[in-house]
């Protein structure tokens, strides 16, 4: 596994960002860039498909927290799905899941975010 | 108090009321800063102002909020500035005049701000920040009331900032605790993996990924040490990219780790070979060591922070060492499991391919394994056998049960041969050995049964024992190569005997007497045949056909044929003496012997097949027998030539034999 990539698409008002690679400083910054660009365009609802990001570090988590804080300022929300158990555990421990939601599938996520 | 003063007082009171609301509603330091600055400037009627936050550790004044001027990079205050602020620490406002101690960037910024009042925000002895307010509207001077109001606001701002600092500290501690919890969870997960993940590669990958994540490394690689190789083989990798590095075991770094039994940290301050080889500045390496044996190393690069990469710390090394210790044990277990599985599969493949049935019993006597041959011999399925007690399996075989119990009681190997396995059928003949199973520590683990199905061998024995002596049967079974029953040309000596006048003699005898007579005669004759290792080919009525040299060849086949015939005639003389006593007619026998090439093999149909020989040699032997008078043994020329050195012969006139154009030379064995 090397490099970090994102693929972005929208489902109605929801922006879905599929990541692949290590969600660290580099990966987190890429995700935040995409989010802030979409936020500037008026988007408030974001979903991260983390199926291909099996490892996350605390720097990646802190960047996600920043994104959540910025979204809170505009009454926006962030959600995730397809999390590896270790990633979900990290999100739980780092308190991320108090301010954002983990879904089990894209279908559930789209329903939960609308 | 005149109306103007009353209005101003009301204005100030409403400002203080608003200050309460700002403090209550704001949920972060930044929002309280911006709210209070707005309120302050509005109350004092100033257009410019700033609130600074002071970071004691970094000695920096950063901007919490500004109005009327842009924020800038944090300012580093001079010592003089800081010590001068101390004079104003108890809610005193400094009215800025021409203070010489205000210098540097702070002075520049103050000038931009047109600062007129500075209120250092002290909580006890700690400077938390500064409230700076610019010129009042239209350049009016600050009144005592203005300053008092500023002091009240500054006092509340200090309390608020102190509270937010406390909250930030708690949040920071919480994050630190969460990270510690994450470290513990990771160690716990890996300890679980020790007993659950039994694939070495999968385990290596799992541990590496966890280590990279928990230590905020940018990438990682596991290096596997193999005794047979001078280089460290790259194992699991994460985010590594590019070519895998070729690292020698002999690199100083690895030697150092081996000698000190400790991991190492490299940073931009160090210049090691491994850093140069990998072109990496920040590295951390820890050994994967289990049972005093280094299995490899875990290597991570670049500790990430929001401000860029940093060197790893000693705490990181402690954590990585703990992870590696756990991982090494887990990987050692997984490797051991793989080896045991491989060995088990190897043993099972051997047990599965051998013809001997192997059944193992545990200490309770329950069957814990049986190989394919065992299942075939017992004609059963594994599901019906494994887990059951041996008494259930061999319930019809008392002999086997006794053997097992005896072996168990005496803790010795016991065996039985040629016994029927009645659990299957009476005809299933087996050899069985029962031996104690002893582990390397000498503890008894149960029993092992080795069962050999010898039904086919037994059939051979049973078949051949009718025709040849036990010695010949054993010799045949000992060496399959000697046994060619498929048909071949070979040299044999054939002996025929026939009772003279038996047909007419039996006409005057009761049928049962005929059978008794023949049985008595054949029993004695066959004993003599077997004694001389002859092969009883067939009994046709009162005629016997015996082979020497088939199915096994011997150097004295012809002599033994002659010897058999002589012994037969001698025995018949004795038999006739006994018959005379019983007032029975004598038995008179003629014998003929020939030697030559025949075709031998199993001849007959699939259901009825006998080993025999065919050919002209057989016919001549039969004719010689027919020509022999009572008590005579006639032999052909080939027999004579072979046996004349041992036996005495007299030459007779050649006789005509059916199927032969020329007369055949004949010799008579002399007494």
XYZ file of C-alpha atoms in Angstrom:
785
model
C 0.000 0.000 0.000
C 1.421 3.385 -0.940
C 0.138 6.784 -2.033
C -3.149 8.268 -1.084
C -5.979 8.957 -3.473
C -9.505 10.247 -3.293
C -12.466 9.878 -5.605
C -15.357 12.260 -5.119
C -18.957 11.966 -6.239
C -22.249 13.349 -5.065
C -25.526 11.671 -4.209
C -28.079 14.471 -3.950
C -26.755 16.887 -1.318
C -24.242 14.400 -0.012
C -20.610 14.454 -1.082
C -19.062 10.981 -1.008
C -15.291 10.817 -0.828
C -13.749 7.396 -1.367
C -10.236 7.231 -0.059
C -7.499 4.741 -0.706
C -4.273 4.592 1.258
C -2.932 5.602 4.635
C -5.139 8.205 6.312
C -2.280 10.139 7.877
C -1.048 13.696 7.580
C -0.862 13.500 3.798
C -4.122 11.581 3.426
C -5.940 13.778 5.939
C -4.838 16.967 4.202
C -6.079 15.627 0.873
C -9.458 14.790 2.391
C -9.704 18.218 4.060
C -8.836 19.972 0.782
C -11.664 18.156 -0.982
C -14.065 18.877 1.885
C -13.235 22.588 2.131
C -13.533 23.014 -1.633
C -16.963 21.403 -1.580
C -17.929 23.433 1.500
C -16.997 26.611 -0.347
C -19.402 25.421 -3.032
C -22.113 25.165 -0.380
C -21.989 21.456 0.477
C -22.584 20.525 4.115
C -23.010 16.763 4.150
C -19.986 14.547 3.680
C -19.457 10.809 3.695
C -16.097 9.090 3.713
C -15.900 5.605 2.197
C -12.861 4.206 3.992
C -12.920 0.701 2.519
C -9.440 1.083 1.061
C -7.947 2.965 3.990
C -7.154 0.248 6.476
C -4.761 2.273 8.595
C -5.264 5.665 10.191
C -3.028 7.576 12.578
C -3.767 10.261 15.143
C -2.713 13.020 12.770
C -5.291 11.797 10.275
C -7.849 11.758 13.071
C -6.986 15.311 14.176
C -7.498 16.531 10.614
C -10.898 14.847 10.542
C -11.712 16.635 13.809
C -10.859 19.952 12.177
C -13.150 19.117 9.293
C -15.935 18.259 11.764
C -15.415 21.548 13.613
C -15.630 23.510 10.391
C -18.733 21.587 9.378
C -20.329 22.312 12.761
C -19.937 26.044 12.074
C -22.174 25.650 9.023
C -24.485 23.015 10.545
C -22.901 20.366 8.360
C -22.146 16.727 9.164
C -19.551 14.080 8.469
C -20.149 10.340 8.344
C -18.132 7.232 7.430
C -18.758 3.732 6.185
C -16.816 0.610 5.238
C -14.470 1.030 8.201
C -11.916 -1.635 9.059
C -12.369 -2.752 12.702
C -9.053 -1.195 13.722
C -10.049 2.148 12.130
C -13.445 2.103 13.825
C -11.765 1.344 17.132
C -9.371 4.270 16.659
C -12.256 6.625 15.823
C -14.107 5.487 18.934
C -11.156 5.861 21.242
C -10.176 9.255 19.859
C -13.727 10.497 20.404
C -14.442 11.082 16.742
C -17.691 9.141 16.804
C -19.220 11.586 19.305
C -19.320 14.270 16.639
C -19.668 12.195 13.503
C -21.397 8.942 12.580
C -20.128 5.541 11.552
C -22.419 3.621 9.200
C -22.185 0.010 8.193
C -22.927 0.479 4.494
C -23.328 3.165 1.872
C -27.055 2.539 1.754
C -27.370 3.029 5.500
C -25.082 6.070 5.334
C -27.089 7.795 2.603
C -30.283 7.152 4.534
C -28.742 8.339 7.828
C -27.291 11.507 6.384
C -30.371 12.678 4.489
C -24.910 63.237 39.331
C -25.965 65.050 36.165
C -27.836 63.466 33.283
C -24.656 62.882 31.186
C -22.996 60.955 33.965
C -26.164 58.921 34.558
C -26.364 58.052 30.862
C -22.697 56.995 30.781
C -23.147 54.902 33.906
C -26.165 53.177 32.344
C -24.133 52.613 29.192
C -21.301 51.049 31.160
C -23.736 48.899 33.136
C -25.388 47.653 29.968
C -21.880 46.868 28.657
C -21.121 44.849 31.758
C -24.447 43.083 31.345
C -23.471 42.242 27.769
C -20.108 41.056 29.014
C -21.922 38.481 31.155
C -23.847 37.294 28.115
C -20.670 37.016 26.028
C -19.035 34.929 28.728
C -22.058 32.677 29.097
C -22.706 32.159 25.392
C -19.173 31.755 24.124
C -18.062 28.144 23.937
C -14.483 28.647 22.836
C -11.594 30.940 23.650
C -11.704 32.404 20.141
C -15.384 33.324 20.286
C -15.067 34.801 23.781
C -12.042 36.801 22.613
C -13.848 38.227 19.627
C -16.994 38.978 21.705
C -15.109 40.700 24.489
C -12.936 42.744 22.131
C -15.998 43.962 20.276
C -17.663 44.811 23.603
C -14.564 46.540 24.944
C -14.055 48.724 21.913
C -17.762 49.564 21.842
C -17.757 50.465 25.514
C -14.625 52.630 25.341
C -15.554 53.986 21.930
C -12.297 52.837 20.337
C -11.968 51.467 16.798
C -8.845 49.321 17.116
C -7.834 46.686 19.581
C -6.310 43.237 19.980
C -6.276 40.388 22.423
C -3.073 38.343 22.611
C -2.609 34.911 24.085
C 0.718 34.253 25.737
C 2.359 30.824 25.441
C 4.826 30.595 28.296
C 6.538 27.459 26.919
C 7.244 28.998 23.551
C 7.417 32.647 24.764
C 5.051 33.747 22.046
C 2.253 36.245 21.916
C -0.301 34.989 19.408
C -3.420 36.774 18.258
C -6.693 35.631 19.755
C -8.722 38.436 18.211
C -8.117 41.753 16.478
C -10.267 44.660 15.346
C -9.126 47.379 12.977
C -5.764 45.743 12.257
C -4.722 42.471 10.599
C -3.412 39.555 12.616
C 0.240 38.756 12.206
C 2.618 35.967 13.001
C 3.074 35.446 16.774
C 5.372 37.947 18.464
C 8.258 36.979 20.722
C 8.209 39.477 23.618
C 11.450 40.679 25.179
C 12.272 39.837 28.781
C 12.102 43.530 29.649
C 8.625 43.762 28.188
C 7.469 40.738 30.176
C 8.973 41.971 33.429
C 7.448 45.404 32.885
C 4.015 43.831 32.380
C 4.337 42.318 35.847
C 3.918 45.783 37.372
C 0.408 45.827 35.960
C -0.617 42.353 36.900
C -3.280 43.190 39.449
C -6.019 44.528 37.224
C -4.044 47.642 36.418
C -4.210 49.209 33.012
C -1.112 50.709 31.499
C -1.797 53.941 29.715
C 0.766 53.889 26.986
C 2.941 56.908 26.735
C 6.559 56.818 25.764
C 7.630 53.616 27.521
C 11.166 52.769 26.542
C 10.708 49.108 27.343
C 8.150 48.688 24.594
C 10.408 47.643 21.757
C 10.712 45.365 18.723
C 7.778 43.858 16.835
C 5.474 44.480 19.761
C 6.200 48.216 19.510
C 5.592 48.163 15.764
C 2.294 46.433 16.192
C 1.315 48.767 19.049
C 2.027 51.690 16.805
C -0.206 50.202 14.080
C -2.879 49.691 16.675
C -2.345 53.173 18.083
C -2.390 51.445 21.447
C -3.376 53.671 24.329
C -4.152 51.098 27.006
C -2.506 47.732 27.693
C -3.957 45.380 30.269
C -1.764 42.338 31.033
C -4.036 39.402 31.777
C -2.500 37.715 34.786
C -3.910 34.734 36.597
C -1.961 34.723 39.843
C 1.639 34.816 38.638
C 0.974 33.550 35.157
C 0.624 35.855 32.204
C -2.216 34.518 30.044
C -2.384 37.330 27.501
C -2.809 41.033 26.804
C -5.754 43.254 26.092
C -4.634 46.188 23.973
C -7.006 49.029 23.164
C -6.313 51.822 20.658
C -7.293 55.493 20.591
C -10.713 56.545 21.705
C -13.129 58.081 19.215
C -11.978 61.514 18.153
C -8.814 61.144 20.214
C -10.540 61.611 23.527
C -8.520 60.799 26.595
C -9.128 57.742 28.748
C -11.020 58.585 31.901
C -10.624 56.851 35.234
C -13.996 55.203 34.654
C -12.825 53.984 31.258
C -9.805 52.416 32.867
C -11.907 50.899 35.662
C -14.277 49.409 33.100
C -11.285 48.082 31.146
C -9.902 46.553 34.330
C -13.251 44.865 35.073
C -13.442 43.519 31.516
C -9.802 42.383 31.654
C -10.451 40.657 34.946
C -13.375 38.693 33.458
C -11.430 37.976 30.306
C -8.558 36.591 32.420
C -10.932 34.280 34.291
C -12.485 33.152 31.019
C -9.110 32.535 29.394
C -7.926 30.690 32.452
C -11.014 28.493 32.304
C -10.526 27.830 28.598
C -6.888 27.076 29.242
C -7.982 24.576 31.862
C -10.470 23.090 29.407
C -7.768 22.957 26.714
C -5.414 21.279 29.172
C -8.088 18.745 30.045
C -8.781 18.178 26.348
C -5.100 17.770 25.695
C -4.763 15.320 28.558
C -7.829 13.507 27.295
C -6.280 13.198 23.861
C -3.053 11.966 25.423
C -5.003 9.427 27.474
C -6.912 8.360 24.389
C -3.637 7.846 22.565
C -2.344 5.810 25.504
C -5.581 3.830 25.472
C -5.077 3.267 21.773
C -1.551 2.006 22.475
C -2.859 -0.351 25.150
C -5.673 -1.510 22.882
C -3.126 -2.181 20.151
C -0.982 -4.229 22.507
C -4.089 -6.048 23.686
C -5.212 -6.728 20.103
C -1.812 -8.137 19.264
C -1.886 -10.329 22.372
C -5.231 -11.660 21.108
C -3.724 -12.150 17.677
C -1.123 -14.407 19.314
C -3.794 -16.994 19.912
C -6.026 -16.296 16.940
C -3.920 -15.468 13.887
C -1.831 -18.443 12.923
C -0.591 -17.281 9.570
C 2.895 -15.799 9.890
C 2.530 -13.424 6.937
C -0.895 -12.218 8.002
C 0.338 -11.690 11.530
C 3.402 -9.758 10.370
C 1.244 -7.473 8.272
C -1.235 -6.924 11.106
C 1.471 -6.013 13.603
C 3.290 -3.724 11.172
C 0.146 -1.843 10.195
C -0.803 -1.372 13.825
C 2.688 -0.148 14.680
C 2.769 2.355 11.828
C -0.634 3.732 12.828
C -0.011 3.935 16.546
C 3.409 5.561 16.200
C 2.259 8.005 13.508
C 4.980 6.699 11.227
C 4.777 7.454 7.534
C 5.782 3.949 6.482
C 7.177 0.697 7.800
C 8.897 -2.521 6.841
C 9.462 -5.832 8.553
C 12.839 -7.422 7.960
C 13.010 -11.178 8.376
C 16.244 -12.841 9.469
C 16.981 -16.285 8.066
C 19.928 -18.356 9.120
C 20.613 -19.456 5.587
C 20.801 -15.944 4.160
C 23.291 -13.127 4.777
C 20.660 -10.505 3.968
C 17.515 -9.533 5.786
C 14.544 -10.547 3.726
C 11.845 -7.869 3.394
C 8.608 -9.129 4.954
C 5.382 -7.193 5.443
C 5.573 -3.574 4.351
C 3.324 -0.582 4.690
C 3.332 2.437 2.421
C 6.947 1.672 1.546
C 6.707 2.004 -2.214
C 9.553 1.555 -4.657
C 12.106 -1.219 -4.420
C 12.584 -3.161 -1.242
C 15.932 -2.426 0.387
C 18.737 -4.966 0.349
C 20.159 -4.911 3.879
C 22.941 -7.101 5.190
C 22.637 -8.766 8.571
C 26.149 -7.522 9.238
C 25.235 -3.830 9.160
C 26.501 -2.101 12.309
C 22.949 -1.146 13.271
C 21.779 -4.741 13.423
C 24.929 -5.819 15.239
C 24.331 -3.074 17.790
C 20.722 -4.154 18.301
C 21.859 -7.773 18.724
C 24.528 -6.857 21.249
C 22.525 -4.397 23.328
C 19.212 -6.176 22.849
C 17.665 -2.753 22.365
C 16.151 -0.930 19.457
C 17.612 2.238 17.991
C 16.424 5.657 16.875
C 18.043 7.630 14.075
C 17.378 11.298 13.316
C 18.895 14.052 11.213
C 21.562 14.354 13.921
C 22.890 10.867 13.143
C 24.670 9.597 10.066
C 24.385 5.820 10.047
C 24.928 3.519 7.066
C 21.354 2.336 7.176
C 20.097 5.938 6.933
C 22.301 6.476 3.909
C 21.255 3.200 2.304
C 17.579 3.911 2.800
C 17.912 7.659 2.204
C 15.814 8.204 5.307
C 16.539 10.616 8.151
C 14.113 9.564 10.840
C 14.150 5.856 11.575
C 13.215 3.640 14.449
C 14.173 -0.048 14.612
C 13.344 -2.711 17.173
C 14.205 -6.429 17.192
C 11.614 -9.158 16.816
C 13.002 -11.520 19.391
C 11.429 -14.636 20.879
C 13.098 -17.344 22.946
C 16.427 -15.512 22.767
C 16.366 -15.774 19.002
C 16.164 -12.750 16.727
C 13.621 -13.402 14.030
C 13.980 -10.037 12.372
C 13.370 -6.340 12.853
C 10.571 -3.842 12.624
C 11.612 -0.589 10.970
C 9.478 2.563 10.805
C 10.236 5.900 9.147
C 9.322 9.522 9.897
C 7.130 10.335 12.855
C 4.368 12.548 11.532
C 3.021 15.655 13.245
C 0.887 18.491 11.921
C 4.057 20.487 11.587
C 5.906 17.915 9.521
C 8.030 14.869 10.341
C 9.953 14.573 13.569
C 12.455 12.141 15.070
C 10.975 9.268 17.038
C 11.190 9.531 20.826
C 12.367 7.133 23.517
C 8.723 6.581 24.425
C 8.088 5.558 20.827
C 10.939 3.079 21.094
C 9.488 1.657 24.321
C 6.145 1.189 22.623
C 7.636 -0.304 19.471
C 9.748 -2.660 21.587
C 6.636 -3.806 23.466
C 4.802 -4.330 20.156
C 7.762 -6.209 18.708
C 8.069 -8.439 21.775
C 4.418 -9.386 21.474
C 4.706 -9.773 17.721
C 7.788 -11.979 17.969
C 6.038 -14.382 20.339
C 2.975 -14.408 18.117
C 5.019 -14.955 14.975
C 7.062 -17.662 16.667
C 3.829 -19.398 17.658
C 2.474 -19.033 14.147
C 5.701 -20.407 12.703
C 5.620 -23.290 15.149
C 2.009 -23.960 14.235
C 2.921 -23.934 10.547
C 5.780 -26.365 11.154
C 3.617 -28.657 13.274
C 0.868 -28.558 10.664
C 3.402 -29.360 7.967
C 4.823 -32.210 10.022
C 1.333 -33.467 10.783
C 0.434 -33.368 7.102
C 3.672 -35.161 6.306
C 2.963 -37.831 8.925
C -0.611 -38.111 7.738
C 0.542 -38.511 4.148
C 2.874 -41.295 5.246
C 0.226 -42.941 7.371
C -2.244 -42.487 4.537
C 0.005 -44.143 1.987
C 1.196 -47.149 3.962
C -0.636 -50.449 3.802
C -0.526 -51.015 7.544
C -3.519 -49.734 9.443
C -2.497 -47.420 12.269
C -4.980 -46.653 15.025
C -4.117 -44.457 17.992
C -5.929 -44.604 21.307
C -5.833 -41.915 23.961
C -5.291 -42.645 27.647
C -9.010 -43.286 28.072
C -8.969 -45.886 25.338
C -10.830 -43.699 22.867
C -9.701 -43.756 19.266
C -8.209 -40.410 18.347
C -6.925 -41.235 14.880
C -7.019 -43.908 12.220
C -5.317 -43.870 8.849
C -6.782 -44.780 5.473
C -5.358 -48.302 5.546
C -6.930 -48.816 8.983
C -10.309 -47.726 7.650
C -9.934 -50.019 4.653
C -9.018 -53.015 6.805
C -11.868 -52.330 9.232
C -14.200 -51.505 6.337
C -15.584 -48.492 8.149
C -15.723 -44.686 8.065
C -13.635 -42.295 10.104
C -16.753 -40.690 11.616
C -17.858 -44.034 13.018
C -14.522 -44.758 14.614
C -12.834 -41.607 15.894
C -14.022 -40.697 19.378
C -15.333 -44.163 20.133
C -13.825 -46.548 22.625
C -11.739 -49.410 21.273
C -14.066 -51.867 22.961
C -16.810 -50.648 20.666
C -14.597 -50.992 17.609
C -13.385 -54.504 18.415
C -16.428 -55.770 20.294
C -16.435 -59.054 18.334
C -12.699 -59.621 18.730
C -11.944 -60.850 22.196
C -8.407 -61.764 21.220
C -7.682 -58.181 20.175
C -9.352 -56.718 23.247
C -7.216 -58.927 25.476
C -4.102 -57.923 23.568
C -4.865 -54.213 24.012
C -5.563 -54.635 27.725
C -2.394 -56.651 28.180
C -0.272 -54.040 26.449
C -1.912 -51.318 28.528
C -1.399 -53.216 31.785
C 2.192 -54.252 31.167
C 3.143 -51.118 29.229
C 4.801 -53.255 26.595
C 4.392 -53.988 22.932
C 2.224 -57.051 22.345
C 1.417 -58.728 19.078
C -0.616 -61.513 17.542
C -0.301 -63.030 14.115
C -2.704 -64.737 11.788
C -5.838 -63.962 13.712
C -9.286 -63.398 12.331
C -10.682 -59.881 12.496
C -14.212 -60.947 13.316
C -15.416 -57.332 13.413
C -15.048 -57.500 9.633
C -15.290 -61.219 8.807
C -13.894 -64.572 9.763
C -11.863 -64.583 6.553
C -10.125 -61.325 7.325
C -6.794 -62.403 8.702
C -4.549 -59.866 10.370
C -1.295 -59.432 12.203
C -1.703 -56.896 14.998
C 0.746 -55.102 17.280
C -0.241 -52.939 20.218
C 2.379 -50.575 21.639
C 2.314 -47.854 24.293
C 2.499 -44.255 23.002
C 5.126 -42.388 24.961
C 5.786 -38.650 24.532
C 9.343 -37.188 24.578
C 9.014 -36.534 28.329
C 8.275 -40.206 28.895
C 4.599 -39.734 29.673
C 2.141 -42.344 28.519
C -0.190 -40.920 25.905
C -2.246 -44.007 25.121
C -1.659 -46.850 22.690
C -0.960 -47.317 19.026
C -2.271 -50.296 17.088
C -0.629 -51.486 13.891
C -2.901 -53.767 11.899
C -1.695 -55.641 8.856
C -4.235 -57.329 6.631
C -2.688 -60.608 5.580
C -5.853 -62.133 4.178
C -4.338 -62.352 0.712
C -1.101 -63.821 2.059
C -3.163 -66.168 4.108
C -5.094 -67.199 1.033
C -1.833 -67.875 -0.753
C -0.685 -69.889 2.206
C -3.918 -71.754 2.398
C -3.862 -72.376 -1.320
C -0.268 -73.421 -1.566
C -0.135 -75.368 1.612
C -2.337 -77.835 -0.119
C 0.288 -78.276 -2.780
C 3.649 -77.502 -1.268
C 5.402 -77.739 2.061
C 5.284 -74.860 4.610
C 8.933 -74.188 3.929
C 8.206 -73.560 0.251
C 5.205 -71.344 1.090
C 7.310 -69.262 3.459
C 10.067 -68.993 0.905
C 7.574 -67.860 -1.712
C 6.073 -65.228 0.596
C 9.459 -63.988 1.710
C 10.521 -63.162 -1.789
C 7.825 -62.189 -4.249
C 10.388 -62.130 -7.028
C 10.642 -65.866 -6.865
C 6.950 -66.218 -7.392
C 5.965 -65.913 -10.983
C 2.540 -67.355 -11.405
C 1.772 -65.497 -14.586
C 3.142 -68.162 -16.988
C 6.706 -68.950 -17.923
C 8.807 -71.651 -19.491
C 10.926 -73.481 -16.971
C 12.695 -76.763 -16.379
C 10.927 -79.094 -13.974
C 10.995 -82.709 -12.887
C 7.603 -84.378 -12.826
C 6.664 -87.432 -10.804
C 3.534 -89.388 -11.553
C 2.275 -92.274 -9.354
C -0.698 -94.451 -9.938
C -2.236 -97.369 -8.037
C -2.239 -100.400 -10.196
C -5.589 -102.117 -10.563
C -7.311 -99.789 -8.138
C -10.437 -99.511 -10.267
C -11.071 -103.278 -10.249
C -10.005 -103.444 -6.577
C -12.489 -100.711 -5.595
C -15.325 -102.481 -7.371
C -15.329 -105.051 -4.576
C -15.101 -102.462 -1.794
C -17.759 -100.424 -0.069
C -17.626 -96.768 -1.287
C -16.694 -95.432 2.164
C -13.882 -97.991 2.355
C -12.622 -96.803 -1.032
C -12.481 -93.205 0.307
C -10.777 -94.326 3.568
C -8.214 -96.333 1.649
C -7.418 -93.486 -0.726
C -7.224 -90.946 2.126
C -4.826 -93.160 4.061
C -2.711 -93.698 0.957
C -2.677 -90.049 -0.193
C -2.070 -88.752 3.314
C 1.108 -90.837 3.587
C 2.210 -90.058 0.035
C 1.643 -86.300 0.333
C 3.608 -86.244 3.578
C 6.515 -87.711 1.665
C 6.039 -85.198 -1.177
C 6.126 -82.249 1.221
C 9.020 -83.726 3.148
C 10.990 -83.566 -0.090
C 9.670 -80.066 -0.920
C 7.681 -81.275 -3.887
C 4.692 -79.414 -5.258
C 1.550 -81.455 -5.331
C 0.146 -80.493 -8.676
C -3.009 -82.554 -8.681
C -4.738 -85.748 -7.573
C -6.722 -87.375 -10.329
C -8.585 -90.388 -9.013
C -5.827 -92.624 -7.614
C -3.110 -90.772 -9.548
C -0.722 -88.200 -8.084
C 1.161 -85.563 -10.076
C 4.065 -83.935 -8.251
C 6.410 -81.163 -9.466
C 9.995 -80.395 -8.544
C 11.400 -77.079 -9.735
C 8.042 -75.242 -9.794
C 7.070 -72.802 -8.579
C 10.560 -72.654 -7.004
C 13.620 -74.031 -8.708
C 16.196 -75.965 -6.788
C 19.556 -77.451 -7.707
C 18.492 -80.992 -6.701
C 14.967 -81.074 -8.110
C 15.459 -84.374 -9.986
C 17.160 -86.125 -7.074
C 14.318 -85.095 -4.784
C 11.777 -86.476 -7.269
C 13.591 -89.818 -7.353
C 13.989 -89.778 -3.570
C 10.229 -89.097 -3.191
C 9.335 -92.042 -5.421
C 11.697 -94.387 -3.515
C 10.304 -93.287 -0.135
C 6.791 -93.691 -1.477
C 7.442 -97.286 -2.549
C 9.021 -98.050 0.834
C 6.086 -96.535 2.662
C 3.651 -98.503 0.484
C 5.447 -101.714 1.513
C 4.876 -100.822 5.183
C 1.321 -99.797 4.443
C 0.649 -103.109 2.783
C 1.934 -104.962 5.876
C -0.614 -103.018 7.929
C -3.304 -103.717 5.349
C -2.425 -107.374 5.416
C -2.987 -107.384 9.166
C -6.342 -105.805 8.521
C -6.921 -108.457 5.883
C -7.053 -105.907 3.165
C -5.659 -106.243 -0.334
C -2.260 -104.651 -0.930
C -1.867 -101.381 -2.804
C 0.506 -101.603 -5.717
C 1.877 -98.441 -7.185
C 3.852 -97.604 -10.320
C 5.777 -94.350 -10.713
C 7.218 -92.413 -13.652
C 9.636 -89.466 -13.597
C 10.636 -87.116 -16.395
C 12.590 -83.903 -16.551
C 12.413 -81.118 -19.134
C 10.935 -77.803 -20.166
C 7.293 -77.019 -19.409
C 5.054 -73.975 -19.354
C 4.096 -73.180 -15.762
C 1.560 -70.731 -14.287
C -1.937 -70.265 -12.983
C -4.138 -71.929 -15.475
C -7.912 -72.014 -15.438
C -10.859 -69.596 -15.363
C -11.135 -66.479 -13.171
C -13.177 -68.426 -10.618
C -11.268 -71.667 -10.758
C -7.564 -71.317 -11.217
C -4.726 -73.678 -10.309
C -1.021 -73.543 -10.547
C 0.183 -76.281 -12.878
C 2.536 -77.163 -15.689
C 1.793 -78.278 -19.220
C 3.846 -79.635 -22.082
C 5.376 -82.734 -23.619
C 7.560 -83.356 -20.568
C 4.383 -83.882 -18.555
C 2.974 -86.348 -21.078
C 6.184 -88.414 -21.127
C 6.228 -88.577 -17.317
C 2.632 -89.758 -17.351
C 3.443 -92.417 -19.996
C 6.418 -93.656 -17.978
C 4.112 -94.011 -14.956
C 1.613 -95.938 -17.045
C 4.394 -98.239 -18.247
C 5.755 -98.889 -14.760
C 4.803 -102.160 -13.150
C 3.665 -102.487 -9.507
C 6.452 -101.214 -7.202
C 8.481 -99.886 -10.143
C 9.899 -96.437 -10.718
C 10.626 -95.654 -14.360
C 12.606 -92.584 -15.328
C 13.531 -90.869 -18.599
C 17.019 -90.423 -19.927
C 17.325 -86.831 -18.598
C 16.390 -88.008 -15.105
C 18.775 -90.879 -15.322
C 21.618 -88.586 -16.385
C 21.008 -86.210 -13.492
C 20.302 -88.777 -10.763
C 22.670 -91.624 -11.691
C 25.400 -90.196 -9.499
C 23.161 -90.667 -6.456
C 20.878 -93.532 -7.334
C 21.269 -96.871 -9.093
C 19.393 -97.570 -12.300
C 19.069 -100.441 -14.711
C 18.476 -99.756 -18.371
C 15.302 -101.129 -19.900
C 14.263 -101.436 -23.519
C 13.018 -98.190 -24.968
C 9.280 -97.916 -25.052
C 6.882 -96.346 -27.491
C 5.117 -93.352 -26.117
C 1.942 -91.899 -27.567
C 2.686 -88.779 -29.619
C 6.375 -89.669 -30.062
C 7.653 -91.016 -33.338
C 10.753 -92.561 -31.775
C 10.885 -94.904 -28.829
C 11.890 -93.332 -25.553
C 14.841 -94.660 -23.475
C 13.706 -95.935 -20.070
C 15.584 -96.605 -16.829
C 14.409 -98.466 -13.732
C 15.377 -97.307 -10.256
C 17.007 -100.194 -8.416
C 16.234 -100.862 -4.813
